[in-house]
Amino acid sequence: MRNYLKHYINGEWVESTGNETEEVINPATEEVIGTISLGTKEDLDKAVQAARDAFPSFSKTPKEERIKLLENIAAEYENRKEEIIETITAELGSPKSISENVHYMMGYNHFSQAAESLRDFSFIEDRGGHTVMKDSVGVSGLITPWNFPTNQISTKIASAFAAGSPVVAKPAELTPFAAIILTEIFDKVGVPKGAFNLVNGSGSVIGDGISSHPDIDFVSFTGSGAVGQKIMQNASERIANVALELGGKSPLVVLEDADVENAARAAVSHIATNSGQVCSAATRVLVPSSMKDSFEEAIKKVLPEFPVGDPQGDNHIGPLVSQKQWNTVQSYIEKGQEEGATLLVGGTGKPEGLDKGYYAKPTVFTNVNNDMVIAQEEIFGPVTCLITYDTIEEAIEISNDVKYGLAGYVFGEDEQTLAKVASSIRAGRVKINDAEADFAAPFGGYKQSGIGREWGDYGIEEYLEVKTVLGYPKM
Ligand code: TAP
């Protein structure tokens, strides 16, 4: 049992001022695996005060010191590898291979990339007539979701530390344990007192408290659009800056000259990895009408490569995070059928033999019209839609005909067409074929997918204010 009933404030594990606790459930077994304290506004105030007190010195630490700090964090993170993998599998239900190759690695990459980006980062720039300086934004409040327990919190903390901003973090109640390991890592490597504070608790108390706190200068949030909107409203009361990483309904455009089987494999892998609980997942697959039949056959052929089952085994798809998320996904599958889309594979209910655990069937709808609810709303589960198109212009139009703009994917051979489609998709990140991941590349959304960019040097910029000095002495 993991019982973590303390918050981390001003460099110490401290008792909560309240008595409320929350049980954490393993989504594969539906069993309780631990408990956390639900913090109070008083706990949050103490954490914010600790961060405020740390600000004058932390924001002025030499760059070399902060690079070293990030490197030490990355090294200690590596030391905790097995525990991080095991914890993410237990709290999120992601198969061990995904916990290792995706979740563990993303956390590691953000800390080491931030150290790397900081090395080349300039906080002062002589621009001929004037000087531009970049100062830490102040105290940052970080609110993160359950779907990537190390990725989102790590990119935010790594960038904040690189910029010299002390933070108060609130992870999601559903998956709080990975953040506790991170906190132990910060404690071990000697993150200065007050520069990192962790207050566990509910979104309605601690999350809302962060977004409305008068002493928090900047709020970085990842999660749903509805909560993002509330955060902006709260922050607007004191004109505080916000960064929002929200949802997506990203297109995967298959071109006429694409390898059908590879593209179908990519389409399935988007809804298989993390059980489709990925903001940047492609969940609308745009296929040339002439390729519809062969693409549907290819989907059926590659599907068995992504078995669903116990995350402790060799499966690729684990359960969804919670009963609530399972119910949401089921209702979208029902909705798709009501709307007249055709089930190519999958459907409602649990996969055969998996009665315990929040497992859903990987589901592919075909004959989908882009106006349908299943094509417009983020389902956050293993469900995708096949939509046909006749011309490249139509594919681009359908790609952009959605309120989101987080990501896009294009598969094909002809470089001119690939470039045309990639540059026409209105989204913050577009991937062509199997292009490799790059943690220095900015990540964030257009339209209702968010505001701001995380990762690498763009991520560091979010935690900085820009100051112009006219007549600064040349030294
Ligand atoms: P959210 O409710 O947005 O939760 C994300 C984080 O915000 C959690 O830490 C949550 O706390 C906190 N929060 C909740 N209410 C808040 C408030 N009023 N003020 C400040 N913080 C608040 O997401 P969810 O309920 O977990 O998921 C709902 C849907 O959001 C999903 O189905 C999916 O479509 C979308 N979602 C998107 C993403 C990404 S990466 N774009 C990630 C997760 C979910 P607690 O949950 O601990 O109470």
Coordinates of C-alpha atoms and ligand atoms in Angstrom, one line a residue:
M1 CA 0.0 0.0 0.0
R2 CA 1.2 3.5 -0.9
N3 CA 0.0 5.8 1.8
Y4 CA 1.2 9.3 1.3
L5 CA -0.6 11.6 3.6
K6 CA 1.8 14.5 3.6
H7 CA 2.4 17.4 1.3
Y8 CA 5.9 18.7 0.5
I9 CA 6.2 22.3 1.5
N10 CA 9.3 24.4 2.0
G11 CA 11.7 21.5 1.6
E12 CA 9.8 19.2 4.1
W13 CA 7.1 16.6 4.1
V14 CA 4.3 18.1 6.3
E15 CA 1.0 16.9 7.6
S16 CA -2.1 18.2 5.9
T17 CA -4.1 20.8 7.9
G18 CA -7.3 18.8 6.8
N19 CA -8.4 15.3 7.5
E20 CA -9.8 14.4 4.1
T21 CA -8.2 11.6 2.1
E22 CA -8.7 9.9 -1.2
E23 CA -8.1 6.3 -2.2
V24 CA -6.2 5.6 -5.4
I25 CA -7.4 2.7 -7.5
N26 CA -5.4 0.4 -9.8
P27 CA -7.6 0.4 -13.0
A28 CA -6.5 -3.1 -14.0
T29 CA -7.6 -4.7 -10.8
E30 CA -10.1 -2.2 -9.5
E31 CA -8.3 -2.5 -6.1
V32 CA -7.2 0.3 -3.8
I33 CA -3.4 0.7 -4.0
G34 CA -3.0 3.6 -1.6
T35 CA -4.2 6.8 -0.2
I36 CA -3.4 10.5 -0.5
S37 CA -4.3 13.5 1.6
L38 CA -6.6 16.1 0.1
G39 CA -5.0 19.4 0.8
T40 CA -6.8 22.5 2.0
K41 CA -6.6 26.2 1.1
E42 CA -4.4 26.6 4.2
D43 CA -1.9 24.0 2.9
L44 CA -1.9 25.8 -0.4
D45 CA -1.3 29.2 1.2
K46 CA 1.7 27.7 3.1
A47 CA 3.1 26.3 -0.2
V48 CA 2.7 29.5 -2.1
Q49 CA 4.3 31.5 0.8
A50 CA 7.3 29.0 0.7
A51 CA 7.6 29.6 -3.1
R52 CA 7.4 33.3 -2.6
D53 CA 10.1 33.3 0.0
A54 CA 12.3 31.2 -2.3
F55 CA 11.8 33.5 -5.3
P56 CA 14.5 36.2 -4.6
S57 CA 17.3 33.7 -4.3
F58 CA 16.1 30.9 -6.7
S59 CA 15.4 33.3 -9.5
K60 CA 19.0 34.7 -9.2
T61 CA 20.9 31.4 -9.1
P62 CA 23.6 31.3 -11.7
K63 CA 22.6 29.5 -14.9
E64 CA 25.4 26.9 -14.4
E65 CA 23.9 26.0 -11.0
R66 CA 20.5 25.4 -12.5
I67 CA 22.0 23.3 -15.3
K68 CA 23.7 21.1 -12.7
L69 CA 20.4 20.9 -10.7
L70 CA 18.6 19.6 -13.8
E71 CA 21.4 17.1 -14.6
N72 CA 21.3 15.8 -11.0
I73 CA 17.5 15.4 -11.2
A74 CA 17.9 13.5 -14.5
A75 CA 20.5 11.2 -12.9
E76 CA 18.5 10.5 -9.8
Y77 CA 15.4 9.9 -12.0
E78 CA 17.4 7.2 -13.7
N79 CA 18.2 5.7 -10.3
R80 CA 14.5 5.4 -9.6
K81 CA 13.6 3.9 -13.0
E82 CA 12.1 0.6 -11.9
E83 CA 10.0 2.2 -9.3
I84 CA 8.7 4.9 -11.7
I85 CA 7.7 2.2 -14.2
E86 CA 6.0 0.0 -11.6
T87 CA 4.1 3.0 -10.1
I88 CA 2.8 4.3 -13.4
T89 CA 1.6 0.8 -14.4
A90 CA -0.1 0.5 -11.0
E91 CA -1.9 3.9 -10.9
L92 CA -2.6 4.4 -14.6
G93 CA -2.8 0.8 -15.9
S94 CA -0.4 1.4 -18.7
P95 CA 1.4 -1.8 -19.9
K96 CA 4.9 -2.0 -18.5
S97 CA 6.5 -1.5 -21.9
I98 CA 4.6 1.7 -22.4
S99 CA 5.3 2.8 -18.8
E100 CA 9.0 2.4 -19.6
N101 CA 9.4 3.5 -23.2
V102 CA 6.8 6.3 -23.1
H103 CA 6.1 7.5 -19.6
Y104 CA 9.5 7.0 -17.9
M105 CA 11.4 8.1 -20.9
M106 CA 9.4 11.3 -21.4
G107 CA 10.0 12.4 -17.9
Y108 CA 13.7 11.7 -18.2
N109 CA 14.0 13.5 -21.6
H110 CA 12.3 16.7 -20.3
F111 CA 14.9 17.1 -17.5
S112 CA 17.9 16.3 -19.6
Q113 CA 16.5 18.4 -22.5
A114 CA 15.9 21.4 -20.2
A115 CA 19.6 21.2 -19.0
E116 CA 20.7 21.1 -22.7
S117 CA 18.4 24.0 -23.8
L118 CA 19.5 26.1 -20.8
R119 CA 23.1 25.7 -21.8
D120 CA 22.5 27.6 -25.1
F121 CA 19.9 30.0 -23.6
S122 CA 20.6 33.6 -23.3
F123 CA 18.9 35.7 -20.6
I124 CA 20.3 39.0 -21.8
E125 CA 20.5 40.2 -25.4
D126 CA 22.1 43.3 -26.8
R127 CA 19.8 44.5 -29.7
G128 CA 21.8 47.4 -30.9
G129 CA 19.8 50.3 -29.5
H130 CA 18.5 48.5 -26.4
T131 CA 19.0 45.5 -24.2
V132 CA 16.5 42.8 -23.6
M133 CA 16.6 40.8 -20.3
K134 CA 14.6 37.8 -19.4
D135 CA 13.6 37.5 -15.7
S136 CA 11.9 34.6 -14.0
V137 CA 8.1 35.0 -14.2
G138 CA 7.7 34.7 -10.4
V139 CA 5.9 31.9 -8.6
S140 CA 4.3 29.3 -10.9
G141 CA 1.3 27.1 -10.2
L142 CA 1.2 23.8 -12.1
I143 CA -1.9 21.7 -12.5
T144 CA -1.5 18.4 -14.3
P145 CA -3.8 15.6 -15.5
W146 CA -3.8 11.8 -15.0
N147 CA -3.0 10.5 -18.5
F148 CA 0.8 11.1 -18.4
P149 CA 1.8 11.1 -14.7
T150 CA 5.5 12.0 -15.5
N151 CA 5.4 13.8 -18.8
Q152 CA 3.4 16.9 -18.2
I153 CA 4.6 17.6 -14.7
S154 CA 8.2 17.0 -15.7
T155 CA 8.2 19.4 -18.7
K156 CA 6.6 22.1 -16.6
I157 CA 9.0 21.7 -13.6
A158 CA 12.1 21.3 -15.8
S159 CA 11.2 24.5 -17.6
A160 CA 10.4 26.4 -14.4
F161 CA 13.6 25.3 -12.8
A162 CA 15.6 26.3 -15.9
A163 CA 14.0 29.8 -15.7
G164 CA 14.4 30.1 -11.9
S165 CA 10.8 30.0 -11.1
P166 CA 9.7 28.4 -7.8
V167 CA 6.6 26.2 -8.2
V168 CA 3.6 24.8 -6.4
A169 CA 2.4 21.6 -8.2
K170 CA -0.9 19.8 -8.0
P171 CA -1.0 16.4 -9.8
A172 CA -4.3 14.6 -10.6
E173 CA -5.9 12.7 -7.8
L174 CA -6.3 9.6 -10.0
T175 CA -2.5 9.2 -10.6
P176 CA -0.6 11.1 -7.8
F177 CA 2.2 8.6 -7.0
A178 CA 4.6 9.3 -9.8
A179 CA 4.7 13.0 -8.7
I180 CA 5.5 11.8 -5.2
I181 CA 8.6 9.9 -6.5
L182 CA 9.6 13.1 -8.4
T183 CA 9.3 15.0 -5.2
E184 CA 11.5 12.5 -3.4
I185 CA 14.0 13.0 -6.2
F186 CA 14.0 16.8 -5.8
D187 CA 14.5 16.3 -2.1
K188 CA 17.4 14.0 -2.5
V189 CA 19.3 16.1 -5.0
G190 CA 18.8 19.3 -2.9
V191 CA 16.4 21.5 -4.8
P192 CA 16.5 24.7 -2.8
K193 CA 13.9 25.0 0.0
G194 CA 10.6 26.3 -1.3
A195 CA 11.6 26.1 -4.9
F196 CA 9.4 23.0 -5.2
N197 CA 6.2 22.5 -3.3
L198 CA 3.6 19.7 -3.8
V199 CA 0.1 19.9 -2.5
N200 CA -2.1 17.0 -3.3
G201 CA -5.8 17.5 -3.5
S202 CA -8.9 18.0 -5.6
G203 CA -9.2 20.2 -8.7
S204 CA -12.1 22.1 -7.1
V205 CA -10.0 23.1 -4.0
I206 CA -6.3 23.0 -4.8
G207 CA -6.6 23.5 -8.6
D208 CA -9.1 26.3 -8.3
G209 CA -7.0 27.7 -5.4
I210 CA -3.9 27.8 -7.6
S211 CA -5.6 29.5 -10.5
S212 CA -7.2 32.2 -8.3
H213 CA -4.3 32.7 -5.9
P214 CA -3.2 36.3 -5.7
D215 CA 0.5 35.3 -5.1
I216 CA 0.8 33.0 -8.0
D217 CA 2.1 34.8 -11.0
F218 CA 1.7 32.2 -13.7
V219 CA -0.5 29.1 -14.1
S220 CA 0.5 26.3 -16.3
F221 CA -2.4 23.8 -16.8
T222 CA -2.8 20.6 -18.9
G223 CA -6.2 19.0 -19.0
S224 CA -9.7 19.5 -20.4
G225 CA -11.0 22.6 -22.2
A226 CA -13.7 23.1 -19.6
V227 CA -11.3 23.4 -16.7
G228 CA -8.9 25.4 -18.9
Q229 CA -11.6 28.0 -19.4
K230 CA -12.2 28.3 -15.6
I231 CA -8.5 28.7 -15.1
M232 CA -8.3 31.6 -17.6
Q233 CA -11.3 33.2 -15.9
N234 CA -9.8 33.0 -12.5
A235 CA -6.4 34.2 -13.7
S236 CA -8.0 37.1 -15.5
E237 CA -9.2 38.5 -12.2
R238 CA -5.6 39.5 -11.5
I239 CA -4.3 39.6 -15.1
A240 CA -2.1 36.6 -14.4
N241 CA -0.5 34.8 -17.4
V242 CA -1.6 31.3 -18.2
A243 CA -0.4 28.5 -20.4
L244 CA -3.0 25.9 -21.4
E245 CA -2.4 22.5 -23.0
L246 CA -5.9 21.2 -23.7
G247 CA -7.4 18.6 -25.9
G248 CA -7.2 17.6 -29.5
K249 CA -9.0 15.8 -32.3
S250 CA -6.0 15.4 -34.6
P251 CA -6.2 14.2 -38.2
L252 CA -4.0 11.5 -39.7
V253 CA -4.0 12.2 -43.5
V254 CA -3.2 9.1 -45.6
L255 CA -2.1 10.1 -49.0
E256 CA -2.7 8.1 -52.2
D257 CA 0.9 6.9 -52.4
A258 CA 1.2 5.9 -48.7
D259 CA 2.0 2.3 -47.7
V260 CA -1.5 1.2 -46.6
E261 CA -0.4 -1.3 -44.0
N262 CA 2.1 1.1 -42.3
A263 CA -0.5 3.9 -42.2
A264 CA -3.1 1.5 -40.8
R265 CA -0.7 0.4 -38.2
A266 CA 0.0 4.0 -37.2
A267 CA -3.7 4.7 -37.0
V268 CA -4.3 1.8 -34.6
S269 CA -1.2 2.6 -32.6
H270 CA -2.6 6.1 -31.9
I271 CA -5.6 4.6 -30.1
A272 CA -3.7 1.7 -28.6
T273 CA -0.9 3.6 -26.9
N274 CA -2.0 4.7 -23.4
S275 CA -5.4 3.2 -24.4
G276 CA -5.9 6.3 -26.6
Q277 CA -5.8 8.6 -23.6
V278 CA -3.4 11.0 -25.4
C279 CA -4.2 14.6 -26.2
S280 CA -2.2 14.5 -29.4
A281 CA -3.5 11.2 -30.6
A282 CA -4.8 11.0 -34.2
T283 CA -8.4 10.1 -33.9
R284 CA -9.7 11.1 -37.3
V285 CA -8.1 9.1 -40.1
L286 CA -8.5 10.6 -43.5
V287 CA -8.3 8.1 -46.3
P288 CA -8.6 8.6 -50.1
S289 CA -12.0 7.1 -51.2
S290 CA -10.1 4.9 -53.7
M291 CA -8.2 3.3 -50.8
K292 CA -11.1 2.8 -48.4
D293 CA -11.5 -0.9 -48.8
S294 CA -7.8 -1.8 -48.7
F295 CA -7.4 0.5 -45.7
E296 CA -10.2 -1.2 -43.8
E297 CA -8.7 -4.6 -44.6
A298 CA -5.3 -3.4 -43.3
I299 CA -6.9 -2.1 -40.1
K300 CA -8.3 -5.6 -39.4
K301 CA -5.0 -7.2 -40.3
V302 CA -2.9 -5.1 -38.0
L303 CA -5.3 -5.0 -35.0
P304 CA -4.1 -8.3 -33.5
E305 CA -0.6 -6.7 -33.2
F306 CA -2.1 -4.6 -30.3
P307 CA -3.5 -7.0 -27.7
V308 CA -5.6 -5.8 -24.8
G309 CA -5.0 -7.1 -21.4
D310 CA -3.1 -7.2 -18.1
P311 CA -0.6 -4.4 -18.1
Q312 CA 1.8 -6.6 -16.2
G313 CA 2.0 -8.9 -19.2
D314 CA 3.1 -8.3 -22.8
N315 CA 0.0 -6.5 -23.9
H316 CA 0.0 -3.2 -25.7
I317 CA -3.4 -1.9 -24.5
G318 CA -4.2 -1.7 -20.8
P319 CA -7.4 -0.5 -19.1
L320 CA -8.8 3.0 -19.1
V321 CA -7.9 5.0 -16.1
S322 CA -11.3 4.9 -14.3
Q323 CA -14.8 3.7 -14.3
K324 CA -15.9 7.2 -15.2
Q325 CA -13.5 7.3 -18.2
W326 CA -14.8 3.8 -19.3
N327 CA -18.4 5.1 -19.1
T328 CA -17.5 8.1 -21.2
V329 CA -15.9 6.0 -23.9
Q330 CA -18.9 3.6 -24.0
S331 CA -21.3 6.5 -24.4
Y332 CA -19.3 7.8 -27.4
I333 CA -19.3 4.3 -29.0
E334 CA -23.1 4.2 -28.6
K335 CA -23.3 7.8 -30.0
G336 CA -21.3 6.8 -33.1
Q337 CA -23.7 4.0 -33.8
E338 CA -26.7 6.2 -33.3
E339 CA -25.2 8.7 -35.7
G340 CA -25.0 6.1 -38.4
A341 CA -21.3 5.4 -38.4
T342 CA -20.3 1.7 -39.1
L343 CA -18.4 -0.3 -36.6
L344 CA -15.4 -1.8 -38.5
V345 CA -13.9 -3.4 -35.3
G346 CA -14.7 -3.2 -31.6
G347 CA -17.8 -1.8 -30.0
T348 CA -19.3 -1.4 -26.6
G349 CA -18.6 -3.6 -23.6
K350 CA -15.4 -5.2 -22.4
P351 CA -13.1 -7.4 -24.5
E352 CA -13.7 -11.1 -24.0
G353 CA -12.2 -12.5 -20.8
L354 CA -11.5 -9.1 -19.2
D355 CA -14.4 -8.7 -16.8
K356 CA -12.4 -7.0 -14.1
G357 CA -10.6 -3.8 -14.9
Y358 CA -11.7 -0.8 -17.0
Y359 CA -10.9 -2.4 -20.3
A360 CA -12.5 -1.1 -23.5
K361 CA -12.4 -2.6 -27.0
P362 CA -10.2 -0.9 -29.5
T363 CA -12.9 0.5 -31.8
V364 CA -12.7 1.8 -35.4
F365 CA -15.7 3.4 -37.0
T366 CA -15.9 3.7 -40.7
N367 CA -18.3 5.7 -42.9
V368 CA -17.8 8.6 -40.6
N369 CA -18.9 12.1 -41.5
N370 CA -16.7 14.9 -40.1
D371 CA -19.8 16.6 -38.6
M372 CA -20.6 13.6 -36.4
V373 CA -20.0 14.0 -32.6
I374 CA -17.5 11.2 -32.7
A375 CA -15.5 13.1 -35.2
Q376 CA -15.6 16.4 -33.4
E377 CA -15.2 15.6 -29.7
E378 CA -12.3 14.3 -27.8
I379 CA -13.2 10.8 -26.7
F380 CA -10.0 10.0 -24.8
G381 CA -10.1 6.3 -25.3
P382 CA -9.2 3.6 -27.9
V383 CA -11.7 4.9 -30.6
T384 CA -11.0 6.3 -34.0
C385 CA -12.9 7.3 -37.1
L386 CA -12.2 6.7 -40.8
I387 CA -13.3 9.5 -43.0
T388 CA -12.9 9.5 -46.8
Y389 CA -11.8 12.3 -49.1
D390 CA -11.4 12.8 -52.8
T391 CA -8.9 15.6 -53.2
I392 CA -6.0 17.0 -51.2
E393 CA -7.8 20.3 -50.7
E394 CA -10.7 18.3 -49.2
A395 CA -8.4 16.4 -46.9
I396 CA -6.9 19.7 -45.7
E397 CA -10.4 21.2 -45.2
I398 CA -11.6 18.3 -43.2
S399 CA -8.4 18.2 -41.1
N400 CA -9.0 21.8 -40.1
D401 CA -12.7 21.6 -39.7
V402 CA -12.6 21.0 -35.9
K403 CA -12.3 23.3 -32.9
Y404 CA -8.9 21.8 -31.9
G405 CA -5.4 22.3 -33.4
L406 CA -3.0 20.3 -31.3
A407 CA -1.4 17.9 -33.8
G408 CA -1.6 16.4 -37.3
Y409 CA 0.0 13.4 -39.1
V410 CA 0.6 12.8 -42.8
F411 CA 1.6 9.5 -44.4
G412 CA 2.8 9.3 -48.0
E413 CA 5.8 9.5 -50.4
D414 CA 5.5 12.5 -52.6
E415 CA 7.5 15.3 -50.8
Q416 CA 5.6 18.2 -52.3
T417 CA 2.2 16.8 -51.2
L418 CA 3.6 15.9 -47.8
A419 CA 4.9 19.5 -47.4
K420 CA 1.7 21.0 -48.7
V421 CA -0.5 19.1 -46.3
A422 CA 1.8 19.5 -43.3
S423 CA 2.0 23.2 -43.7
S424 CA -1.7 23.6 -44.2
I425 CA -2.8 21.8 -41.1
R426 CA -3.7 24.4 -38.4
A427 CA -2.0 22.6 -35.5
G428 CA 1.0 23.1 -33.2
R429 CA 2.8 19.9 -34.2
V430 CA 2.6 18.0 -37.4
K431 CA 4.5 14.7 -38.0
I432 CA 5.4 13.3 -41.4
N433 CA 5.5 9.5 -41.7
D434 CA 7.7 8.0 -38.9
A435 CA 9.7 11.2 -38.0
E436 CA 11.5 10.8 -34.8
A437 CA 10.5 12.5 -31.5
D438 CA 12.4 15.6 -30.6
F439 CA 12.2 17.0 -27.0
A440 CA 13.7 20.3 -28.1
A441 CA 10.8 20.9 -30.5
P442 CA 7.9 23.1 -29.1
F443 CA 4.7 21.4 -28.1
G444 CA 1.3 23.1 -27.9
G445 CA -1.9 23.9 -29.7
Y446 CA -3.7 26.3 -32.0
K447 CA -7.3 27.2 -31.5
Q448 CA -9.0 25.5 -28.5
S449 CA -6.1 23.1 -28.0
G450 CA -4.5 25.7 -25.9
I451 CA -2.2 28.7 -25.4
G452 CA 1.6 28.6 -25.2
R453 CA 4.3 26.1 -26.0
E454 CA 6.1 23.7 -23.8
W455 CA 9.3 21.6 -24.2
G456 CA 12.9 22.8 -24.8
D457 CA 13.7 26.5 -25.0
Y458 CA 10.1 27.5 -25.9
G459 CA 9.1 25.8 -22.7
I460 CA 11.7 27.9 -20.7
E461 CA 10.3 31.1 -22.3
E462 CA 6.9 30.5 -20.7
Y463 CA 8.4 31.0 -17.3
L464 CA 10.1 34.2 -18.1
E465 CA 9.1 37.9 -18.3
V466 CA 10.8 40.1 -20.9
K467 CA 12.3 43.4 -19.8
T468 CA 13.7 46.1 -22.1
V469 CA 16.4 48.3 -20.8
L470 CA 17.3 51.4 -22.7
G471 CA 20.9 52.7 -22.1
Y472 CA 22.1 49.6 -20.3
P473 CA 25.8 50.0 -19.6
K474 CA 28.1 48.0 -21.9
M475 CA 30.3 45.8 -19.7
Ligands
TAP1 P1 -9.6 17.8 -15.9 O1 -10.8 17.8 -15.1 O2 -9.3 18.9 -16.8 O3 -8.4 17.6 -14.9 C1 -7.1 18.0 -15.1 C2 -6.5 18.5 -13.9 O4 -7.2 19.7 -13.5 C3 -6.5 17.6 -12.7 O5 -5.4 17.8 -11.8 C4 -7.8 18.1 -12.0 O6 -7.8 17.8 -10.6 C5 -7.7 19.6 -12.2 N1 -8.9 20.3 -12.0 C6 -10.2 19.8 -12.1 N2 -11.1 20.8 -11.8 C7 -10.4 22.0 -11.7 C8 -10.7 23.3 -11.4 N3 -12.0 23.7 -11.3 N4 -9.7 24.2 -11.3 C9 -8.4 23.8 -11.4 N5 -8.0 22.6 -11.6 C10 -9.0 21.6 -11.8 O7 -9.6 16.5 -16.8 P2 -10.3 15.1 -16.4 O8 -11.6 15.2 -15.7 O9 -9.3 14.3 -15.7 O10 -10.6 14.5 -17.8 C11 -11.8 15.0 -18.6 C12 -11.5 15.0 -20.0 O11 -10.4 16.0 -20.2 C13 -10.9 13.8 -20.6 O12 -11.9 12.9 -21.0 C14 -10.1 14.3 -21.8 O13 -10.9 14.5 -22.9 C15 -9.6 15.6 -21.3 N6 -8.2 15.5 -20.8 C16 -7.3 16.1 -21.6 C17 -6.0 16.0 -21.3 C18 -5.0 16.6 -22.1 S1 -3.4 16.1 -22.0 N7 -5.2 17.5 -23.0 C19 -5.6 15.3 -20.1 C20 -6.6 14.8 -19.3 C21 -7.9 14.9 -19.7 P3 -8.5 16.4 -10.1 O14 -8.8 15.6 -11.2 O15 -7.4 15.8 -9.2 O16 -9.7 16.7 -9.3

